Amino acid sequence: MWIAKKRLQRTIRYGMLKSMTRDPAATRSRILDAAEKLVMARGFGGTSLDAILADAGATKGAFFHHFDGKAALGKALAERFAAADAAQLEELEREAERLASDPLEQVLAMVGLVEEEMSSLEEPFPGCLVASYVYQADLFEPGTLEIGRRMLARWRDALARRLRHAAELHPPRQPIDAESLASGFTAILEGAFVLSKVHGDPRLIAEQLGHYHAYLELLFGVDG
Amino acid sequence: MWIAKKRLQRTIRYGMLKSMTRDPAATRSRILDAAEKLVMARGFGGTSLDAILADAGATKGAFFHHFDGKAALGKALAERFAAADAAQLEELEREAERLASDPLEQVLAMVGLVEEEMSSLEEPFPGCLVASYVYQADLFEPGTLEIGRRMLARWRDALARRLRHAAELHPPRQPIDAESLASGFTAILEGAFVLSKVHGDPRLIAEQLGHYHAYLELLFGVDG
Amino acid sequence: MWIAKKRLQRTIRYGMLKSMTRDPAATRSRILDAAEKLVMARGFGGTSLDAILADAGATKGAFFHHFDGKAALGKALAERFAAADAAQLEELEREAERLASDPLEQVLAMVGLVEEEMSSLEEPFPGCLVASYVYQADLFEPGTLEIGRRMLARWRDALARRLRHAAELHPPRQPIDAESLASGFTAILEGAFVLSKVHGDPRLIAEQLGHYHAYLELLFGVDG
Amino acid sequence: MWIAKKRLQRTIRYGMLKSMTRDPAATRSRILDAAEKLVMARGFGGTSLDAILADAGATKGAFFHHFDGKAALGKALAERFAAADAAQLEELEREAERLASDPLEQVLAMVGLVEEEMSSLEEPFPGCLVASYVYQADLFEPGTLEIGRRMLARWRDALARRLRHAAELHPPRQPIDAESLASGFTAILEGAFVLSKVHGDPRLIAEQLGHYHAYLELLFGVDG
DNA sequence: ACAAGCGGGACTACCCGTTGTT
DNA sequence: AACAACGGGTAGTCCCGCTTGT
């Protein structure tokens, strides 16, 4: 869900050799990269195809060859975003399982690893495409928003499964609702993205994740 | 920051008598109401003046008489939103101070009151204009976003002041950063708005505020 | 036709006392002054009523009280311009008749006096409203352009009458067409206005009038 | 500077086959032709793109493909006008040099040839785009007016060069300023255009050029 | 696979004129 | 006499998508 997109550095732009343009996959990627950057900054409705194509160094012809229209681009953007996010979640789970076998420790590891990733940020972070989309929900077909819903559900479920198991092994100080507690992670992350952008402060994200981490430890009586 | 948006429904619409149109303040309000509703649903860049004016039952002439252009409308929208929010924050502080004199109890009362307000929601909640704006930041003049920044800072400061004081009276289990902890409230609220919209679940907001409430109690060892 | 309008200095502008606004003639004048200035710089079609009224510190209500619409303003502008021009022509004729009784000398005096007036210019000169209007002829009702036609005809006739008489008293080197020769004055003046504006050189006008002066002297064998 | 505007009449208009529209250069030309015609009659500010495009049988899409906006159209118009004018000046110089080797005779030939061209007019003559532009100077970017300045300077320089040389070969009756005398030609032409339009008299232009011709002859003592 | 030309509509801005009010 | 509010239309800009050509 976070994907440190490390700023989409397209070095190749317009002016490249004609022969280089004939790389269909690369053209499609350049368009998606430019679209993502601009949509994050201006919103989907505030971003024109012309602006995207100018930034990507592509033409209308290329665009309509690769996509069925603007709506299809919006959906493709969401799909690519969700796919990358799913890949990162999977890797995170693998890493957490490598570090610990106890489900609570796995959750704490997952939170900690994301915290770490976010603490190295220097710019305010582009944010989450899904949040951008829900604040312009009426512009999209239902199927497009569904992609975002599923993406966030994956995080919730991955954490909830472990928290449920953890609650059996380590009875928490108070009865917990594993689903709701798991959603807290995505809520804090999404909220921290907004605050980070509003205040122009990249450190805020790791900081707020720290609170989530602390909350879990207090709930389950870790160390203290 | 949340604003019980009960005021949006205009019953009077087009078709009213000519003589009724001569209420400048009402015309301005109708335009702002329609704009807020649509901008929340489609984003600022995805909302056309025509759509706003059709919904508000106003004409271009009226619009350009009251506003200097779309950018000015965007700013006026933010100003009105922030003003209403500030009023609600003030009322909330008054209410909390009436209920309790201890700063920690005041914070818990504030969180609890918002939680209560949010638990009565039935629709997914329109969300926060500031979050909508930051995801389309490039469409606005810097001054417009500054309004949102100040709005969120007010909540953070109102809570941080009390948390700092509370930490002196009730030494917390762990050393706390009052500012960061106070930001947690706005972070969770903003994040919960996003999730609530994504999942179409209005209860999620009160639920996540409950976690913030619980976190504070655990931190300060309330209830025991 | 030339009217050194000495730059329409309105010191009084908006912000003056309410009681001062109630001077109908002054309001009308302020509007005409602003209109003339802007129409000279942007053309009639390129000048909006709003811009004129903002510059004049007047409102729509005041405007439509004094004028029947934009077309009427255009006509009133032409009328005022032509009236002022006629007054200056009359004064010029009186002055020339005071200086000389010989018709040729009167013509040379008239040319010389205008030359003198123009040699004191420091800015490129606003130009002639009639020239501005003929290059936008389709925007006006025929009656409006007729005002300009008559204005230029007055100059031509005033000079032609004297030149006809002069040709009888001082047989010219070549047979002359008094009307055409008289038109030469207005032609050179209008042309010099254009060149002066194009090159940004105010001296050019007096310079070109000097050639007209010299031409007459050569034709009638004065001095040389 | 005068340009025999015989090229304006487009016979092909809307209704042509789709396949015919794919002639980019022709589309651009049609737009420029229509624009020139209308701008001469209504001024730049008084001419709408819709009117131009309706007259040209083109669409907004086509227009904004070929031009960056109305300002760019205004500049392109000036550039085309100046280029055509430069071509005619060059041809005129070639013709004059073919007819005579003496610089004075060349000047007289140039004036005479233009006189001849103008004496065949039957309509009041559209006028000079540069004059139209300077009377609406505030509507244009400085670069656009510069094109007109250079265009007029070319005529002045072409004549001044020859007049300077002529003054050495044929000492004039009075000392002359070649530049100023050369400017007289453009001044009279521009002024005659204005008068011709005001009075609706096409012959006036050749007539006034006749005076310039006579002035030169008198100055240099031609014919005797 | 991509590029250019173009169709036609949508969007913001603003324009001219009217109305109701003081 | 003057003003603020407004109606409704138009101007310039640009947008999305299609077509044609290579």
PDB file of N, CA and C in Angstrom, chain D residues 120-202:
ATOM      1  N   SER D 120      -5.573  51.359 -59.827  1.00  0.00           N
ATOM      2  CA  SER D 120      -6.492  50.388 -60.421  1.00  0.00           C
ATOM      3  C   SER D 120      -7.509  49.862 -59.412  1.00  0.00           C
ATOM      4  N   LEU D 121      -7.428  50.361 -58.217  1.00  0.00           N
ATOM      5  CA  LEU D 121      -8.351  49.888 -57.177  1.00  0.00           C
ATOM      6  C   LEU D 121      -9.779  50.303 -57.469  1.00  0.00           C
ATOM      7  N   GLU D 122     -10.704  49.476 -57.048  1.00  0.00           N
ATOM      8  CA  GLU D 122     -12.107  49.850 -57.185  1.00  0.00           C
ATOM      9  C   GLU D 122     -12.829  49.890 -55.845  1.00  0.00           C
ATOM     10  N   GLU D 123     -12.363  49.055 -54.913  1.00  0.00           N
ATOM     11  CA  GLU D 123     -12.926  49.117 -53.564  1.00  0.00           C
ATOM     12  C   GLU D 123     -11.991  49.950 -52.690  1.00  0.00           C
ATOM     13  N   PRO D 124     -12.493  50.411 -51.553  1.00  0.00           N
ATOM     14  CA  PRO D 124     -11.712  51.325 -50.691  1.00  0.00           C
ATOM     15  C   PRO D 124     -10.396  50.788 -50.152  1.00  0.00           C
ATOM     16  N   PHE D 125     -10.028  49.583 -50.461  1.00  0.00           N
ATOM     17  CA  PHE D 125      -8.780  48.984 -50.009  1.00  0.00           C
ATOM     18  C   PHE D 125      -8.870  48.590 -48.542  1.00  0.00           C
ATOM     19  N   PRO D 126      -8.510  47.353 -48.279  1.00  0.00           N
ATOM     20  CA  PRO D 126      -8.642  46.870 -46.892  1.00  0.00           C
ATOM     21  C   PRO D 126      -7.784  47.618 -45.885  1.00  0.00           C
ATOM     22  N   GLY D 127      -6.667  48.173 -46.331  1.00  0.00           N
ATOM     23  CA  GLY D 127      -5.808  48.895 -45.403  1.00  0.00           C
ATOM     24  C   GLY D 127      -4.584  48.107 -44.995  1.00  0.00           C
ATOM     25  N   CYS D 128      -3.921  48.557 -43.963  1.00  0.00           N
ATOM     26  CA  CYS D 128      -2.660  47.962 -43.530  1.00  0.00           C
ATOM     27  C   CYS D 128      -2.830  47.332 -42.164  1.00  0.00           C
ATOM     28  N   LEU D 129      -2.469  46.054 -42.081  1.00  0.00           N
ATOM     29  CA  LEU D 129      -2.623  45.328 -40.819  1.00  0.00           C
ATOM     30  C   LEU D 129      -1.849  45.994 -39.686  1.00  0.00           C
ATOM     31  N   VAL D 130      -0.715  46.576 -40.036  1.00  0.00           N
ATOM     32  CA  VAL D 130       0.112  47.191 -38.994  1.00  0.00           C
ATOM     33  C   VAL D 130      -0.610  48.378 -38.358  1.00  0.00           C
ATOM     34  N   ALA D 131      -1.262  49.178 -39.179  1.00  0.00           N
ATOM     35  CA  ALA D 131      -2.012  50.306 -38.644  1.00  0.00           C
ATOM     36  C   ALA D 131      -3.130  49.807 -37.747  1.00  0.00           C
ATOM     37  N   SER D 132      -3.806  48.770 -38.191  1.00  0.00           N
ATOM     38  CA  SER D 132      -4.868  48.192 -37.378  1.00  0.00           C
ATOM     39  C   SER D 132      -4.324  47.755 -36.021  1.00  0.00           C
ATOM     40  N   TYR D 133      -3.166  47.104 -36.051  1.00  0.00           N
ATOM     41  CA  TYR D 133      -2.575  46.592 -34.810  1.00  0.00           C
ATOM     42  C   TYR D 133      -2.140  47.714 -33.862  1.00  0.00           C
ATOM     43  N   VAL D 134      -1.532  48.778 -34.384  1.00  0.00           N
ATOM     44  CA  VAL D 134      -1.041  49.809 -33.456  1.00  0.00           C
ATOM     45  C   VAL D 134      -2.189  50.532 -32.759  1.00  0.00           C
ATOM     46  N   TYR D 135      -3.351  50.521 -33.384  1.00  0.00           N
ATOM     47  CA  TYR D 135      -4.484  51.142 -32.712  1.00  0.00           C
ATOM     48  C   TYR D 135      -5.156  50.184 -31.733  1.00  0.00           C
ATOM     49  N   GLN D 136      -4.574  49.010 -31.545  1.00  0.00           N
ATOM     50  CA  GLN D 136      -5.052  48.063 -30.546  1.00  0.00           C
ATOM     51  C   GLN D 136      -3.852  47.448 -29.848  1.00  0.00           C
ATOM     52  N   ALA D 137      -2.827  48.280 -29.707  1.00  0.00           N
ATOM     53  CA  ALA D 137      -1.514  47.785 -29.289  1.00  0.00           C
ATOM     54  C   ALA D 137      -1.555  46.958 -28.009  1.00  0.00           C
ATOM     55  N   ASP D 138      -2.412  47.341 -27.072  1.00  0.00           N
ATOM     56  CA  ASP D 138      -2.409  46.642 -25.779  1.00  0.00           C
ATOM     57  C   ASP D 138      -2.917  45.207 -25.867  1.00  0.00           C
ATOM     58  N   LEU D 139      -3.472  44.840 -26.989  1.00  0.00           N
ATOM     59  CA  LEU D 139      -3.971  43.471 -27.116  1.00  0.00           C
ATOM     60  C   LEU D 139      -2.872  42.492 -27.498  1.00  0.00           C
ATOM     61  N   PHE D 140      -1.719  43.026 -27.909  1.00  0.00           N
ATOM     62  CA  PHE D 140      -0.678  42.152 -28.450  1.00  0.00           C
ATOM     63  C   PHE D 140       0.551  42.086 -27.562  1.00  0.00           C
ATOM     64  N   GLU D 141       1.284  41.025 -27.719  1.00  0.00           N
ATOM     65  CA  GLU D 141       2.590  40.946 -27.076  1.00  0.00           C
ATOM     66  C   GLU D 141       3.543  41.861 -27.852  1.00  0.00           C
ATOM     67  N   PRO D 142       4.539  42.393 -27.154  1.00  0.00           N
ATOM     68  CA  PRO D 142       5.459  43.337 -27.813  1.00  0.00           C
ATOM     69  C   PRO D 142       6.065  42.770 -29.098  1.00  0.00           C
ATOM     70  N   GLY D 143       6.392  41.507 -29.101  1.00  0.00           N
ATOM     71  CA  GLY D 143       7.013  40.888 -30.267  1.00  0.00           C
ATOM     72  C   GLY D 143       6.170  41.016 -31.516  1.00  0.00           C
ATOM     73  N   THR D 144       4.855  41.012 -31.339  1.00  0.00           N
ATOM     74  CA  THR D 144       3.970  41.094 -32.486  1.00  0.00           C
ATOM     75  C   THR D 144       4.063  42.466 -33.161  1.00  0.00           C
ATOM     76  N   LEU D 145       4.072  43.515 -32.362  1.00  0.00           N
ATOM     77  CA  LEU D 145       4.156  44.864 -32.926  1.00  0.00           C
ATOM     78  C   LEU D 145       5.523  45.106 -33.546  1.00  0.00           C
ATOM     79  N   GLU D 146       6.517  44.458 -32.981  1.00  0.00           N
ATOM     80  CA  GLU D 146       7.876  44.591 -33.517  1.00  0.00           C
ATOM     81  C   GLU D 146       7.931  44.151 -34.981  1.00  0.00           C
ATOM     82  N   ILE D 147       7.147  43.144 -35.312  1.00  0.00           N
ATOM     83  CA  ILE D 147       7.102  42.679 -36.700  1.00  0.00           C
ATOM     84  C   ILE D 147       6.654  43.814 -37.627  1.00  0.00           C
ATOM     85  N   GLY D 148       5.657  44.543 -37.194  1.00  0.00           N
ATOM     86  CA  GLY D 148       5.165  45.667 -37.989  1.00  0.00           C
ATOM     87  C   GLY D 148       6.183  46.794 -38.074  1.00  0.00           C
ATOM     88  N   ARG D 149       6.850  47.040 -36.960  1.00  0.00           N
ATOM     89  CA  ARG D 149       7.868  48.091 -36.950  1.00  0.00           C
ATOM     90  C   ARG D 149       8.960  47.792 -37.972  1.00  0.00           C
ATOM     91  N   ARG D 150       9.396  46.543 -37.966  1.00  0.00           N
ATOM     92  CA  ARG D 150      10.451  46.153 -38.900  1.00  0.00           C
ATOM     93  C   ARG D 150       9.967  46.243 -40.348  1.00  0.00           C
ATOM     94  N   MET D 151       8.714  45.899 -40.553  1.00  0.00           N
ATOM     95  CA  MET D 151       8.167  45.947 -41.908  1.00  0.00           C
ATOM     96  C   MET D 151       8.211  47.380 -42.456  1.00  0.00           C
ATOM     97  N   LEU D 152       7.783  48.314 -41.665  1.00  0.00           N
ATOM     98  CA  LEU D 152       7.789  49.707 -42.125  1.00  0.00           C
ATOM     99  C   LEU D 152       9.218  50.234 -42.252  1.00  0.00           C
ATOM    100  N   ALA D 153      10.077  49.749 -41.358  1.00  0.00           N
ATOM    101  CA  ALA D 153      11.469  50.200 -41.424  1.00  0.00           C
ATOM    102  C   ALA D 153      12.134  49.768 -42.729  1.00  0.00           C
ATOM    103  N   ARG D 154      11.732  48.603 -43.221  1.00  0.00           N
ATOM    104  CA  ARG D 154      12.313  48.117 -44.486  1.00  0.00           C
ATOM    105  C   ARG D 154      12.044  49.083 -45.623  1.00  0.00           C
ATOM    106  N   TRP D 155      10.822  49.579 -45.726  1.00  0.00           N
ATOM    107  CA  TRP D 155      10.483  50.538 -46.774  1.00  0.00           C
ATOM    108  C   TRP D 155      11.278  51.832 -46.598  1.00  0.00           C
ATOM    109  N   ARG D 156      11.291  52.292 -45.359  1.00  0.00           N
ATOM    110  CA  ARG D 156      12.019  53.536 -45.086  1.00  0.00           C
ATOM    111  C   ARG D 156      13.482  53.390 -45.484  1.00  0.00           C
ATOM    112  N   ASP D 157      14.099  52.272 -45.103  1.00  0.00           N
ATOM    113  CA  ASP D 157      15.513  52.090 -45.373  1.00  0.00           C
ATOM    114  C   ASP D 157      15.788  51.937 -46.866  1.00  0.00           C
ATOM    115  N   ALA D 158      14.910  51.207 -47.537  1.00  0.00           N
ATOM    116  CA  ALA D 158      15.105  51.003 -48.981  1.00  0.00           C
ATOM    117  C   ALA D 158      15.072  52.332 -49.726  1.00  0.00           C
ATOM    118  N   LEU D 159      14.180  53.215 -49.296  1.00  0.00           N
ATOM    119  CA  LEU D 159      14.093  54.525 -49.956  1.00  0.00           C
ATOM    120  C   LEU D 159      15.194  55.460 -49.474  1.00  0.00           C
ATOM    121  N   ALA D 160      15.479  55.432 -48.175  1.00  0.00           N
ATOM    122  CA  ALA D 160      16.466  56.352 -47.603  1.00  0.00           C
ATOM    123  C   ALA D 160      17.849  56.133 -48.218  1.00  0.00           C
ATOM    124  N   ARG D 161      18.184  54.877 -48.382  1.00  0.00           N
ATOM    125  CA  ARG D 161      19.479  54.543 -48.975  1.00  0.00           C
ATOM    126  C   ARG D 161      19.630  55.210 -50.346  1.00  0.00           C
ATOM    127  N   ARG D 162      18.588  55.082 -51.138  1.00  0.00           N
ATOM    128  CA  ARG D 162      18.633  55.682 -52.479  1.00  0.00           C
ATOM    129  C   ARG D 162      18.595  57.210 -52.435  1.00  0.00           C
ATOM    130  N   LEU D 163      17.808  57.747 -51.500  1.00  0.00           N
ATOM    131  CA  LEU D 163      17.704  59.207 -51.416  1.00  0.00           C
ATOM    132  C   LEU D 163      19.022  59.831 -50.965  1.00  0.00           C
ATOM    133  N   ARG D 164      19.705  59.146 -50.052  1.00  0.00           N
ATOM    134  CA  ARG D 164      21.005  59.646 -49.602  1.00  0.00           C
ATOM    135  C   ARG D 164      21.967  59.720 -50.778  1.00  0.00           C
ATOM    136  N   HIS D 165      21.970  58.674 -51.555  1.00  0.00           N
ATOM    137  CA  HIS D 165      22.827  58.621 -52.722  1.00  0.00           C
ATOM    138  C   HIS D 165      22.410  59.679 -53.746  1.00  0.00           C
ATOM    139  N   ALA D 166      21.092  59.829 -53.913  1.00  0.00           N
ATOM    140  CA  ALA D 166      20.561  60.802 -54.869  1.00  0.00           C
ATOM    141  C   ALA D 166      20.983  62.213 -54.499  1.00  0.00           C
ATOM    142  N   ALA D 167      20.982  62.510 -53.203  1.00  0.00           N
ATOM    143  CA  ALA D 167      21.321  63.866 -52.749  1.00  0.00           C
ATOM    144  C   ALA D 167      22.766  64.211 -53.084  1.00  0.00           C
ATOM    145  N   GLU D 168      23.608  63.168 -53.156  1.00  0.00           N
ATOM    146  CA  GLU D 168      25.001  63.412 -53.528  1.00  0.00           C
ATOM    147  C   GLU D 168      25.105  63.711 -55.022  1.00  0.00           C
ATOM    148  N   LEU D 169      24.347  62.942 -55.788  1.00  0.00           N
ATOM    149  CA  LEU D 169      24.416  63.111 -57.250  1.00  0.00           C
ATOM    150  C   LEU D 169      23.658  64.346 -57.723  1.00  0.00           C
ATOM    151  N   HIS D 170      22.513  64.602 -57.124  1.00  0.00           N
ATOM    152  CA  HIS D 170      21.681  65.738 -57.543  1.00  0.00           C
ATOM    153  C   HIS D 170      21.397  66.630 -56.358  1.00  0.00           C
ATOM    154  N   PRO D 171      22.265  67.585 -56.061  1.00  0.00           N
ATOM    155  CA  PRO D 171      22.079  68.435 -54.883  1.00  0.00           C
ATOM    156  C   PRO D 171      20.674  69.020 -54.859  1.00  0.00           C
ATOM    157  N   PRO D 172      19.898  68.743 -53.809  1.00  0.00           N
ATOM    158  CA  PRO D 172      18.523  69.223 -53.734  1.00  0.00           C
ATOM    159  C   PRO D 172      18.455  70.711 -53.439  1.00  0.00           C
ATOM    160  N   ARG D 173      17.333  71.304 -53.773  1.00  0.00           N
ATOM    161  CA  ARG D 173      17.070  72.710 -53.545  1.00  0.00           C
ATOM    162  C   ARG D 173      17.282  73.110 -52.089  1.00  0.00           C
ATOM    163  N   GLN D 174      16.877  72.174 -51.192  1.00  0.00           N
ATOM    164  CA  GLN D 174      17.073  72.411 -49.760  1.00  0.00           C
ATOM    165  C   GLN D 174      17.779  71.179 -49.191  1.00  0.00           C
ATOM    166  N   PRO D 175      18.529  71.369 -48.115  1.00  0.00           N
ATOM    167  CA  PRO D 175      19.151  70.188 -47.493  1.00  0.00           C
ATOM    168  C   PRO D 175      18.052  69.233 -47.015  1.00  0.00           C
ATOM    169  N   ILE D 176      18.257  67.952 -47.236  1.00  0.00           N
ATOM    170  CA  ILE D 176      17.223  66.987 -46.846  1.00  0.00           C
ATOM    171  C   ILE D 176      17.727  66.002 -45.807  1.00  0.00           C
ATOM    172  N   ASP D 177      16.760  65.477 -45.057  1.00  0.00           N
ATOM    173  CA  ASP D 177      17.034  64.358 -44.137  1.00  0.00           C
ATOM    174  C   ASP D 177      16.456  63.126 -44.816  1.00  0.00           C
ATOM    175  N   ALA D 178      17.330  62.304 -45.360  1.00  0.00           N
ATOM    176  CA  ALA D 178      16.883  61.169 -46.182  1.00  0.00           C
ATOM    177  C   ALA D 178      15.927  60.238 -45.440  1.00  0.00           C
ATOM    178  N   GLU D 179      16.241  59.957 -44.193  1.00  0.00           N
ATOM    179  CA  GLU D 179      15.382  59.059 -43.414  1.00  0.00           C
ATOM    180  C   GLU D 179      13.978  59.628 -43.285  1.00  0.00           C
ATOM    181  N   SER D 180      13.922  60.865 -42.891  1.00  0.00           N
ATOM    182  CA  SER D 180      12.627  61.500 -42.682  1.00  0.00           C
ATOM    183  C   SER D 180      11.847  61.579 -43.988  1.00  0.00           C
ATOM    184  N   LEU D 181      12.561  61.902 -45.056  1.00  0.00           N
ATOM    185  CA  LEU D 181      11.912  62.009 -46.361  1.00  0.00           C
ATOM    186  C   LEU D 181      11.391  60.634 -46.806  1.00  0.00           C
ATOM    187  N   ALA D 182      12.180  59.620 -46.530  1.00  0.00           N
ATOM    188  CA  ALA D 182      11.758  58.254 -46.873  1.00  0.00           C
ATOM    189  C   ALA D 182      10.531  57.848 -46.060  1.00  0.00           C
ATOM    190  N   SER D 183      10.530  58.233 -44.794  1.00  0.00           N
ATOM    191  CA  SER D 183       9.370  57.929 -43.952  1.00  0.00           C
ATOM    192  C   SER D 183       8.109  58.583 -44.493  1.00  0.00           C
ATOM    193  N   GLY D 184       8.310  59.695 -45.201  1.00  0.00           N
ATOM    194  CA  GLY D 184       7.159  60.389 -45.768  1.00  0.00           C
ATOM    195  C   GLY D 184       6.332  59.483 -46.661  1.00  0.00           C
ATOM    196  N   PHE D 185       7.005  58.592 -47.362  1.00  0.00           N
ATOM    197  CA  PHE D 185       6.295  57.681 -48.248  1.00  0.00           C
ATOM    198  C   PHE D 185       5.349  56.791 -47.461  1.00  0.00           C
ATOM    199  N   THR D 186       5.875  56.140 -46.418  1.00  0.00           N
ATOM    200  CA  THR D 186       5.018  55.259 -45.616  1.00  0.00           C
ATOM    201  C   THR D 186       3.943  56.059 -44.876  1.00  0.00           C
ATOM    202  N   ALA D 187       4.307  57.267 -44.443  1.00  0.00           N
ATOM    203  CA  ALA D 187       3.326  58.092 -43.742  1.00  0.00           C
ATOM    204  C   ALA D 187       2.157  58.399 -44.665  1.00  0.00           C
ATOM    205  N   ILE D 188       2.458  58.848 -45.858  1.00  0.00           N
ATOM    206  CA  ILE D 188       1.399  59.202 -46.802  1.00  0.00           C
ATOM    207  C   ILE D 188       0.566  57.983 -47.172  1.00  0.00           C
ATOM    208  N   LEU D 189       1.240  56.861 -47.357  1.00  0.00           N
ATOM    209  CA  LEU D 189       0.507  55.647 -47.710  1.00  0.00           C
ATOM    210  C   LEU D 189      -0.440  55.258 -46.571  1.00  0.00           C
ATOM    211  N   GLU D 190       0.089  55.214 -45.358  1.00  0.00           N
ATOM    212  CA  GLU D 190      -0.755  54.853 -44.204  1.00  0.00           C
ATOM    213  C   GLU D 190      -1.905  55.850 -44.047  1.00  0.00           C
ATOM    214  N   GLY D 191      -1.583  57.124 -44.158  1.00  0.00           N
ATOM    215  CA  GLY D 191      -2.621  58.151 -44.013  1.00  0.00           C
ATOM    216  C   GLY D 191      -3.658  58.041 -45.112  1.00  0.00           C
ATOM    217  N   ALA D 192      -3.197  57.765 -46.314  1.00  0.00           N
ATOM    218  CA  ALA D 192      -4.123  57.651 -47.439  1.00  0.00           C
ATOM    219  C   ALA D 192      -5.040  56.437 -47.277  1.00  0.00           C
ATOM    220  N   PHE D 193      -4.515  55.380 -46.710  1.00  0.00           N
ATOM    221  CA  PHE D 193      -5.365  54.213 -46.429  1.00  0.00           C
ATOM    222  C   PHE D 193      -6.517  54.623 -45.510  1.00  0.00           C
ATOM    223  N   VAL D 194      -6.164  55.333 -44.457  1.00  0.00           N
ATOM    224  CA  VAL D 194      -7.191  55.771 -43.496  1.00  0.00           C
ATOM    225  C   VAL D 194      -8.232  56.638 -44.202  1.00  0.00           C
ATOM    226  N   LEU D 195      -7.762  57.656 -44.932  1.00  0.00           N
ATOM    227  CA  LEU D 195      -8.698  58.550 -45.612  1.00  0.00           C
ATOM    228  C   LEU D 195      -9.545  57.804 -46.631  1.00  0.00           C
ATOM    229  N   SER D 196      -8.913  56.907 -47.341  1.00  0.00           N
ATOM    230  CA  SER D 196      -9.628  56.147 -48.357  1.00  0.00           C
ATOM    231  C   SER D 196     -10.774  55.364 -47.734  1.00  0.00           C
ATOM    232  N   LYS D 197     -10.510  54.801 -46.563  1.00  0.00           N
ATOM    233  CA  LYS D 197     -11.557  54.046 -45.876  1.00  0.00           C
ATOM    234  C   LYS D 197     -12.610  54.992 -45.302  1.00  0.00           C
ATOM    235  N   VAL D 198     -12.165  56.097 -44.747  1.00  0.00           N
ATOM    236  CA  VAL D 198     -13.122  57.036 -44.151  1.00  0.00           C
ATOM    237  C   VAL D 198     -14.063  57.588 -45.220  1.00  0.00           C
ATOM    238  N   HIS D 199     -13.492  58.009 -46.347  1.00  0.00           N
ATOM    239  CA  HIS D 199     -14.315  58.626 -47.384  1.00  0.00           C
ATOM    240  C   HIS D 199     -14.874  57.630 -48.385  1.00  0.00           C
ATOM    241  N   GLY D 200     -14.443  56.393 -48.267  1.00  0.00           N
ATOM    242  CA  GLY D 200     -14.919  55.390 -49.212  1.00  0.00           C
ATOM    243  C   GLY D 200     -14.461  55.678 -50.635  1.00  0.00           C
ATOM    244  N   ASP D 201     -13.274  56.233 -50.745  1.00  0.00           N
ATOM    245  CA  ASP D 201     -12.784  56.649 -52.065  1.00  0.00           C
ATOM    246  C   ASP D 201     -11.451  55.976 -52.383  1.00  0.00           C
ATOM    247  N   PRO D 202     -11.476  54.959 -53.261  1.00  0.00           N
ATOM    248  CA  PRO D 202     -10.241  54.214 -53.544  1.00  0.00           C
ATOM    249  C   PRO D 202      -9.188  55.037 -54.299  1.00  0.00           C
TER     250      PRO D 202
END
